[in-house]
GROMACS .gro file of C-alpha atoms in nm:
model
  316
    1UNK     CA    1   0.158  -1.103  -1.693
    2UNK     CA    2   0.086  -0.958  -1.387
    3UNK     CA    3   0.225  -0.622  -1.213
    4UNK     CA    4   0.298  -0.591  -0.875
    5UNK     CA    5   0.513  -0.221  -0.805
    6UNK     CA    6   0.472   0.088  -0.598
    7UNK     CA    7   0.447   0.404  -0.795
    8UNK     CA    8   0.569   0.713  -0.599
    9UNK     CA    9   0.328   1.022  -0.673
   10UNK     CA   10   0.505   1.171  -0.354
   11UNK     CA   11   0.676   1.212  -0.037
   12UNK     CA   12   0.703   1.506   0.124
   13UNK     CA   13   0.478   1.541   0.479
   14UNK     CA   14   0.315   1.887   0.562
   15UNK     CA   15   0.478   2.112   0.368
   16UNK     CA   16   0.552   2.053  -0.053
   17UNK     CA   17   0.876   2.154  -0.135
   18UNK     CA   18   1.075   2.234  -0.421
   19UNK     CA   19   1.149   1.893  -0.507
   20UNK     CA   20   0.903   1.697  -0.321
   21UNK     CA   21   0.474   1.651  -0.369
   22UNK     CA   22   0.219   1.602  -0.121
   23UNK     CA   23   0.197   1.216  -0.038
   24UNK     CA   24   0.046   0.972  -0.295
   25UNK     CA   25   0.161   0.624  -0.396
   26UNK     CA   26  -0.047   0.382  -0.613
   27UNK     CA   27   0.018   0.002  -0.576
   28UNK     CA   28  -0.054  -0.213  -0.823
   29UNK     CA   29  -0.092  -0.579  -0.752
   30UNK     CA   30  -0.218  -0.758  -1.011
   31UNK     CA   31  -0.583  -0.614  -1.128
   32UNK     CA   32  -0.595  -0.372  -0.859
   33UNK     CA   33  -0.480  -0.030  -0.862
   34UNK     CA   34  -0.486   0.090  -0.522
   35UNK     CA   35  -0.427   0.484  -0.480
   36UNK     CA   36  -0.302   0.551  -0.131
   37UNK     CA   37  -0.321   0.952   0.052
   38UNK     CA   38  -0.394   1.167  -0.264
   39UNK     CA   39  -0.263   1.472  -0.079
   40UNK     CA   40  -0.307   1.781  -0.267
   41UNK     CA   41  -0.143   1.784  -0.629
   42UNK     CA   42  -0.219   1.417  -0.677
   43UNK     CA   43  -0.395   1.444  -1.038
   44UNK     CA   44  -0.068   1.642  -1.168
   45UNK     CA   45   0.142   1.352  -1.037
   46UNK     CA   46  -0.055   1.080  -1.203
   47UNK     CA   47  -0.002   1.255  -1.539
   48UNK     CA   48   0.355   1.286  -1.476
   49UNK     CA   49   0.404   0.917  -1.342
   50UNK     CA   50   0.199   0.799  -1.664
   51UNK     CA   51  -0.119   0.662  -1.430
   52UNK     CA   52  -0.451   0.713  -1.572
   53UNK     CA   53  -0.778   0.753  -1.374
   54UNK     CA   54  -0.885   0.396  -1.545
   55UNK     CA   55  -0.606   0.241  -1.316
   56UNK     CA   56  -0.732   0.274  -1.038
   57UNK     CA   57  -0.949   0.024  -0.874
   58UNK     CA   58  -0.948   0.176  -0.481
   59UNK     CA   59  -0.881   0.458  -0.271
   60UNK     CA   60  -0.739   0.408   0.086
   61UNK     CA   61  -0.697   0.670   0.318
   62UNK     CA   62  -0.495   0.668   0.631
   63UNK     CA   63  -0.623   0.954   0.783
   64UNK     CA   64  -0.804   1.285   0.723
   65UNK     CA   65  -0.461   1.557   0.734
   66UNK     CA   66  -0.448   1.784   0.467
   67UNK     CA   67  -0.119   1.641   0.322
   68UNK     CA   68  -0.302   1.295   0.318
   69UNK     CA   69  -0.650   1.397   0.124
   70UNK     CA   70  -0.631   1.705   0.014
   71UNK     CA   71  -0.599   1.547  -0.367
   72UNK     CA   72  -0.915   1.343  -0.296
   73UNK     CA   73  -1.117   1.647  -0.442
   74UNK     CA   74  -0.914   1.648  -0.748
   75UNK     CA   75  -0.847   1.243  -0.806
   76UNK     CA   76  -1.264   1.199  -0.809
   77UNK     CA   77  -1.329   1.504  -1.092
   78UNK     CA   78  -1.087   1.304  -1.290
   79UNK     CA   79  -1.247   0.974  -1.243
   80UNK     CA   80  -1.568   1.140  -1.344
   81UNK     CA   81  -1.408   1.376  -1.654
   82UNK     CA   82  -1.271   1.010  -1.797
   83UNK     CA   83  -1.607   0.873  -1.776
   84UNK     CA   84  -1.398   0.542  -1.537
   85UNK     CA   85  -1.707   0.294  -1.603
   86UNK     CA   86  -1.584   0.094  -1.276
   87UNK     CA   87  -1.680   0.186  -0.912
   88UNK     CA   88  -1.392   0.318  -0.684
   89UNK     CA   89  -1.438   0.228  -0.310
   90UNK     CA   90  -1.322   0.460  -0.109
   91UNK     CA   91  -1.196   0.380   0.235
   92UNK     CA   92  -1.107   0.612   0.523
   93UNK     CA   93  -1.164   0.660   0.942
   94UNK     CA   94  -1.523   0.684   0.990
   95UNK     CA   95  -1.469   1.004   1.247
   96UNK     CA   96  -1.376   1.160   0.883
   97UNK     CA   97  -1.683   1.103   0.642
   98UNK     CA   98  -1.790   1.485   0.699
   99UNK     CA   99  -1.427   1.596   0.550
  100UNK     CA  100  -1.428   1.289   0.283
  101UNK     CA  101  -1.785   1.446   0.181
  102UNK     CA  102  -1.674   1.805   0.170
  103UNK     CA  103  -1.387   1.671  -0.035
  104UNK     CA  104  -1.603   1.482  -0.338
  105UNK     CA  105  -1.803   1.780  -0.299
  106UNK     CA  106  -1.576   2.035  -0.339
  107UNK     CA  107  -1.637   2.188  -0.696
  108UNK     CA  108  -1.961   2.213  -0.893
  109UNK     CA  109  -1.921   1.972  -1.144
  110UNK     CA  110  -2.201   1.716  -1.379
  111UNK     CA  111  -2.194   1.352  -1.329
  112UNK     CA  112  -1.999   1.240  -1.047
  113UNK     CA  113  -1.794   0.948  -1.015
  114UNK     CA  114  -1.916   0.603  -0.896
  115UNK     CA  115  -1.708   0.656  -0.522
  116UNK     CA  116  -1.849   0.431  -0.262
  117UNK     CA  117  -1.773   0.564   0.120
  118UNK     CA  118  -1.651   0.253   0.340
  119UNK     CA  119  -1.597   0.438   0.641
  120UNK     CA  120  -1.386   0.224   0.914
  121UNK     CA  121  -1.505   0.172   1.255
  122UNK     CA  122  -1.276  -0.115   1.354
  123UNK     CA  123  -0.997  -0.317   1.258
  124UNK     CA  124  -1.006  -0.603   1.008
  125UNK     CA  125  -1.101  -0.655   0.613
  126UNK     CA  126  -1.208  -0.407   0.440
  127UNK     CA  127  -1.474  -0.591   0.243
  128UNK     CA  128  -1.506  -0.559  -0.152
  129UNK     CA  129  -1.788  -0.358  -0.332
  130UNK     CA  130  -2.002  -0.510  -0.567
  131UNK     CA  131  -1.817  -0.468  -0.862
  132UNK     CA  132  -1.453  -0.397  -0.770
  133UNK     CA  133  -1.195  -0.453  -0.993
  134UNK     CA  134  -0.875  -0.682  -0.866
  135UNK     CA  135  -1.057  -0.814  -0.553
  136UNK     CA  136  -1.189  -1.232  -0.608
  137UNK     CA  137  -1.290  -1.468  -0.382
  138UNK     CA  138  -0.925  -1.660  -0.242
  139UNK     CA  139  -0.725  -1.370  -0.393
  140UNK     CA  140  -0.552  -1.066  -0.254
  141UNK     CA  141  -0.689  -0.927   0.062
  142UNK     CA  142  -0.694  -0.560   0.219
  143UNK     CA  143  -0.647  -0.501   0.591
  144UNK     CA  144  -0.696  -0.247   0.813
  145UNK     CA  145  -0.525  -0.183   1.166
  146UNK     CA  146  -0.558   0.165   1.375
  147UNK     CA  147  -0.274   0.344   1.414
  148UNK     CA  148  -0.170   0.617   1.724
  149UNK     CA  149  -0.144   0.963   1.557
  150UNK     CA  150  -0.304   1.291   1.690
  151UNK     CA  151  -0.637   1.171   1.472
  152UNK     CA  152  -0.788   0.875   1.409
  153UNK     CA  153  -0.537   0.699   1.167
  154UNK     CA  154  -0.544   0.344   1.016
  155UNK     CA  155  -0.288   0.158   0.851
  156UNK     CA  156  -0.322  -0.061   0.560
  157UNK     CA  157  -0.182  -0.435   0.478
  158UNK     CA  158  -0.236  -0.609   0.088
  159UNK     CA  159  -0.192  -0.958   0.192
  160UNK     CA  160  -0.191  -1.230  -0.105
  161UNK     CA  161  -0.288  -1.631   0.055
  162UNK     CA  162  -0.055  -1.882   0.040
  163UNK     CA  163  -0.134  -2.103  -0.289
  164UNK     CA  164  -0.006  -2.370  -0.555
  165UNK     CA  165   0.233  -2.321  -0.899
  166UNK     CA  166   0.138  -2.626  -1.133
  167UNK     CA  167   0.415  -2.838  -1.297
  168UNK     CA  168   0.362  -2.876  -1.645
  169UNK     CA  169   0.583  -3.131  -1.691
  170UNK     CA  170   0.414  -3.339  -1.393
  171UNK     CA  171   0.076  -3.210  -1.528
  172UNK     CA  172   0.181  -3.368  -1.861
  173UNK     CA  173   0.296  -3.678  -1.719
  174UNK     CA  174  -0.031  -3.746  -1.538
  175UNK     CA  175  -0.242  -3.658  -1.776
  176UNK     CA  176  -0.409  -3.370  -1.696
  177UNK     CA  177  -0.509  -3.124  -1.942
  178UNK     CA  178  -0.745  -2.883  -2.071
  179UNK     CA  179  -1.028  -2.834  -1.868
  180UNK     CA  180  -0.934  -3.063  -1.648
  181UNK     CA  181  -0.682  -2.860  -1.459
  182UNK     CA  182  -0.916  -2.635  -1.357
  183UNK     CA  183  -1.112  -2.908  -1.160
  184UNK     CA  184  -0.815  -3.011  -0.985
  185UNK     CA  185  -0.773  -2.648  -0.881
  186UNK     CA  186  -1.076  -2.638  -0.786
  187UNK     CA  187  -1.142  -3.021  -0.652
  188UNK     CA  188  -0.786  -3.078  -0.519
  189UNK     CA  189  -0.803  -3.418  -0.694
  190UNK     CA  190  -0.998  -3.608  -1.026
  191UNK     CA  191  -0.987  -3.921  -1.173
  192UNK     CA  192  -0.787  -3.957  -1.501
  193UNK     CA  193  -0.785  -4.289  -1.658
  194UNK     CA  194  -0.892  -4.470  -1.382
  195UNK     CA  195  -0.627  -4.328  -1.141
  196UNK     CA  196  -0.699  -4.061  -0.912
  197UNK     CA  197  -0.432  -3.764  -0.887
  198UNK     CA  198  -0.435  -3.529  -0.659
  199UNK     CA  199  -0.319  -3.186  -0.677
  200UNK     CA  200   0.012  -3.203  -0.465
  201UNK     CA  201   0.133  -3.438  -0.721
  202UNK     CA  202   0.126  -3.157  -1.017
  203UNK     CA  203   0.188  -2.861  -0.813
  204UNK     CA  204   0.447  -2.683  -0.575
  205UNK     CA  205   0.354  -2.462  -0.301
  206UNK     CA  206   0.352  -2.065  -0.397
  207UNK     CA  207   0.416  -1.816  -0.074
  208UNK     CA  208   0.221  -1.524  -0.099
  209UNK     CA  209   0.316  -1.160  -0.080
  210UNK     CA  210   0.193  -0.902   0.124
  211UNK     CA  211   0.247  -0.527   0.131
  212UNK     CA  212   0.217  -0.290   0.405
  213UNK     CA  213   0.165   0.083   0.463
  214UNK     CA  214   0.205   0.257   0.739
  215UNK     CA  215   0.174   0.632   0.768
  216UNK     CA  216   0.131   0.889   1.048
  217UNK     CA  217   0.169   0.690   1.383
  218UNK     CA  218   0.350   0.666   1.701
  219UNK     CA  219   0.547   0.362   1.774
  220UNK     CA  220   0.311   0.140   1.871
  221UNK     CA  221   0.205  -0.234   1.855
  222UNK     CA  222   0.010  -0.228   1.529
  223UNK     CA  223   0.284  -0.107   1.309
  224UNK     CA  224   0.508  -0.415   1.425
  225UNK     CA  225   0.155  -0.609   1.329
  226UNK     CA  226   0.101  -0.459   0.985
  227UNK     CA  227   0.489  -0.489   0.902
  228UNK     CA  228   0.539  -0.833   0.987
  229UNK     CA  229   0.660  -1.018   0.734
  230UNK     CA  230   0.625  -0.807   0.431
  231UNK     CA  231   0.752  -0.806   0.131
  232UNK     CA  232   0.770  -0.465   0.119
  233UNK     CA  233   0.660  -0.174   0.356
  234UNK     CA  234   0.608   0.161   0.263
  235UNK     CA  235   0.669   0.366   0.596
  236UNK     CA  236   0.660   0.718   0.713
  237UNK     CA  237   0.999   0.866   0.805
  238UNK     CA  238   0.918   1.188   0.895
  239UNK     CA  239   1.217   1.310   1.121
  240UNK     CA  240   1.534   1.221   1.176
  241UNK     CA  241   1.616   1.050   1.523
  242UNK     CA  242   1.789   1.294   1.653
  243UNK     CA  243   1.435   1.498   1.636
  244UNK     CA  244   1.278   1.217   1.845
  245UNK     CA  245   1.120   1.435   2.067
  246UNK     CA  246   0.918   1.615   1.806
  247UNK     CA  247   0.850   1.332   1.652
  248UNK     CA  248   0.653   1.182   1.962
  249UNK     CA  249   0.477   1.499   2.014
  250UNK     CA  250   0.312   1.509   1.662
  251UNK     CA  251   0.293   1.129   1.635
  252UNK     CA  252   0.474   1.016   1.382
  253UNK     CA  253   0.795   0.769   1.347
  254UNK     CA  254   1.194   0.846   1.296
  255UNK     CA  255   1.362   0.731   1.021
  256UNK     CA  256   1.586   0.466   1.293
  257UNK     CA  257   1.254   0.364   1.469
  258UNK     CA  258   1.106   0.284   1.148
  259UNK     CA  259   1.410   0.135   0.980
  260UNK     CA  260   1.414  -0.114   1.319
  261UNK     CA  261   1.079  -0.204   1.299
  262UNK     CA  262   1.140  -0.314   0.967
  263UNK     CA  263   1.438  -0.501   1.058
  264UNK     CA  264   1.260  -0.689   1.350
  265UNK     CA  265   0.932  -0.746   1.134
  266UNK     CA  266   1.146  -0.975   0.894
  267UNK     CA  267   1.068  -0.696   0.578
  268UNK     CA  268   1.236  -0.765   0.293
  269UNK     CA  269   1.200  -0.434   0.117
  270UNK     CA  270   1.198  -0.058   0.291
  271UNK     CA  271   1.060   0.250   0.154
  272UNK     CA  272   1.105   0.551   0.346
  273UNK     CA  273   0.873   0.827   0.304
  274UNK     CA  274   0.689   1.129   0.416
  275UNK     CA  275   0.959   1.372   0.494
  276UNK     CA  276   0.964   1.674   0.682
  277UNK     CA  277   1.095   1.994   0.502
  278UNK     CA  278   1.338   2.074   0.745
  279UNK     CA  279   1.568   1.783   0.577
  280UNK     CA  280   1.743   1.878   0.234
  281UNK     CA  281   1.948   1.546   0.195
  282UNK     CA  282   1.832   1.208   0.131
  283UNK     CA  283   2.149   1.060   0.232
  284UNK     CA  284   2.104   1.117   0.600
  285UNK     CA  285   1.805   0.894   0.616
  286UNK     CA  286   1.994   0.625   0.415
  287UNK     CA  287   2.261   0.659   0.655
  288UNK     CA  288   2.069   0.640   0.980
  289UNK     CA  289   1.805   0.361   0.822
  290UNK     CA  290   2.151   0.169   0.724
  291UNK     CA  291   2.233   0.154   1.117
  292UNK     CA  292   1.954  -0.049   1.197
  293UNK     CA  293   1.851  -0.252   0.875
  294UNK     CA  294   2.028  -0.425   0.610
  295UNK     CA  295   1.766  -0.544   0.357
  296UNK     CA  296   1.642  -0.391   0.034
  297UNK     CA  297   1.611   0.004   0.089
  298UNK     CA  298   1.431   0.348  -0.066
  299UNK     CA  299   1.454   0.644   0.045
  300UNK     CA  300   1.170   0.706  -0.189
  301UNK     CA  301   1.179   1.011  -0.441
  302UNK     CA  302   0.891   1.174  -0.626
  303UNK     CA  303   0.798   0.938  -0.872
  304UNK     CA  304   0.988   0.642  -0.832
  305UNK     CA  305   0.871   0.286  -0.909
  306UNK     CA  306   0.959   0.014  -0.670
  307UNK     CA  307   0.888  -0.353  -0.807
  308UNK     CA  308   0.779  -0.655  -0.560
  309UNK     CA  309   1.081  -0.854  -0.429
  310UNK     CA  310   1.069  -1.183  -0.637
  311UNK     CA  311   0.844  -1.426  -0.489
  312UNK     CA  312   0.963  -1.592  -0.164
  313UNK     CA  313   1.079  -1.949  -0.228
  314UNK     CA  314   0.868  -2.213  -0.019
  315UNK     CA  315   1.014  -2.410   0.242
  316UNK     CA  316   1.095  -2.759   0.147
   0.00000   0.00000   0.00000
């Protein structure tokens, strides 16, 4: 069966506090495993959130801030100490690859990890390595789209295509079994006792689901992009609004500004994340998120696990 849910390694912004890690989330969708800002204390977190090193399929950085990488160092002695026999992309901002380095680099250690750089230049996929785990031709895709913070910053969308659920009872009916479904998957029609059926007959259509993340930014017309439509987005919510002006001098989003986006993007579920220090109570950002959006909402907590929304139905 397959797993689509966040897992919350942590959610605090620059500063750790009592309660709250560095930033790290893993998503899993499916076969991938895809680790998002290891800020520093990442490995601990994995342990405590029960993820092993073997989960993970892909790294993607947003940016190169301590509270966003810092756990990079850490994350890649692990994958080597486990001996993880798959290799682990690693994307970032290309105007970072001297930190990323300096990062894998960081203790003297034996074998190293199989960690391939894919430094981005530009929007668009992020193509797969040979030999990534989770990523198949007509399957889930990852997307990148720059962000405004006060260093180069991208944001990051998990997009699954639009597909087909076969009916076994009209599968039955027709005929069609054994390997014969699989050519008309991958036909769109066969022959079957002298009648041809064609896929639309034995199937009904299957939205897909998308995911977006969104960390240190400005307002600005690529978060709108990467939030549109998405089953869930996992958002930075670093200030409150009434701290709007600090917020737009060290780039990043309010909680209300983030909660409206998601509101106007059509998101079905919100998770709120990467808090400053100066807050102590949760509740405030449920409150002021709750004045602008109405859907599903976190206000994430170290370690939580946030499943997919069910699957959207299809329009008739």
């Amino acid at each position: 069966m397959s797993r689509r849910e966040l897992v919350v390694l942590g959610t605090a912004s620059m500063v750790p506090t009592r309660t709250r890690n560095h930033n790290g989330y893993v998503l899993f969708f499916d076969g991938m495993g895809v680790l998002f800002d290891p800020g520093e204390g990442t490995q601990r977190q994995m342990t405590l959130a029960g993820v092993s090193a073997t989960d993970l399929t892909r790294i993607a950085i947003t940016h190169l801030h301590g509270d966003h990488s810092l756990g990079l160092a850490g994350v890649a002695q692990r994958l080597a100490g486990d001996g993880v026999p798959h290799p682990v992309p690693v994307s970032f901002p290309a105007s970072g690859l001297e930190q990323v380095e300096h990062l894998l680099h960081a203790s003297v250690q034996g074998a190293l990890a199989d960690v391939v750089r894919q430094p981005l230049a530009a929007d668009g996929v992020v193509p797969p390595v040979h030999g990534e785990l989770g990523r198949k031709a007509g399957g889930p895709a990852l997307t990148a789209r720059r962000l405004e913070h006060t260093t180069e910053t991208f944001g990051y969308r998990i997009f699954e295509p639009d597909g087909v659920s076969l009916d076994p009872a009209a599968l039955a009916a027709a005929g069609v079994a054994g390997p014969d479904v699989g050519r008309l998957l991958a036909d769109g029609s066969l022959v079957v006792d002298g009648r041809q059926v064609h896929l639309a007959e034995v199937s009904v259509p299957r939205p897909g689901q998308s995911v977006a993340f969104v960390m240190d930014t400005r307002l600005c017309e690529a978060v709108g992009e990467l939030a549109d439509g998405a089953d869930l987005l996992v958002i930075e919510s670093t200030f409150l609004h009434r701290d709007a002006e600090q917020a737009g001098r060290w780039g990043h989003l309010t909680c209300r500004q983030a909660a409206r986006v998601a509101a106007q993007a059509g998101v079905r579920h919100l998770v709120l994340t990467h808090f400053s220090q100066r807050y102590t109570d949760p509740e405030e950002f449920e409150r002021e998120a709750r004045e602008e959006f109405d859907g599903e909402l976190t206000v994430a907590a170290d370690l939580d696990r946030v499943p997919l929304p069910p699957r959207r139905r299809a329009a008739p």
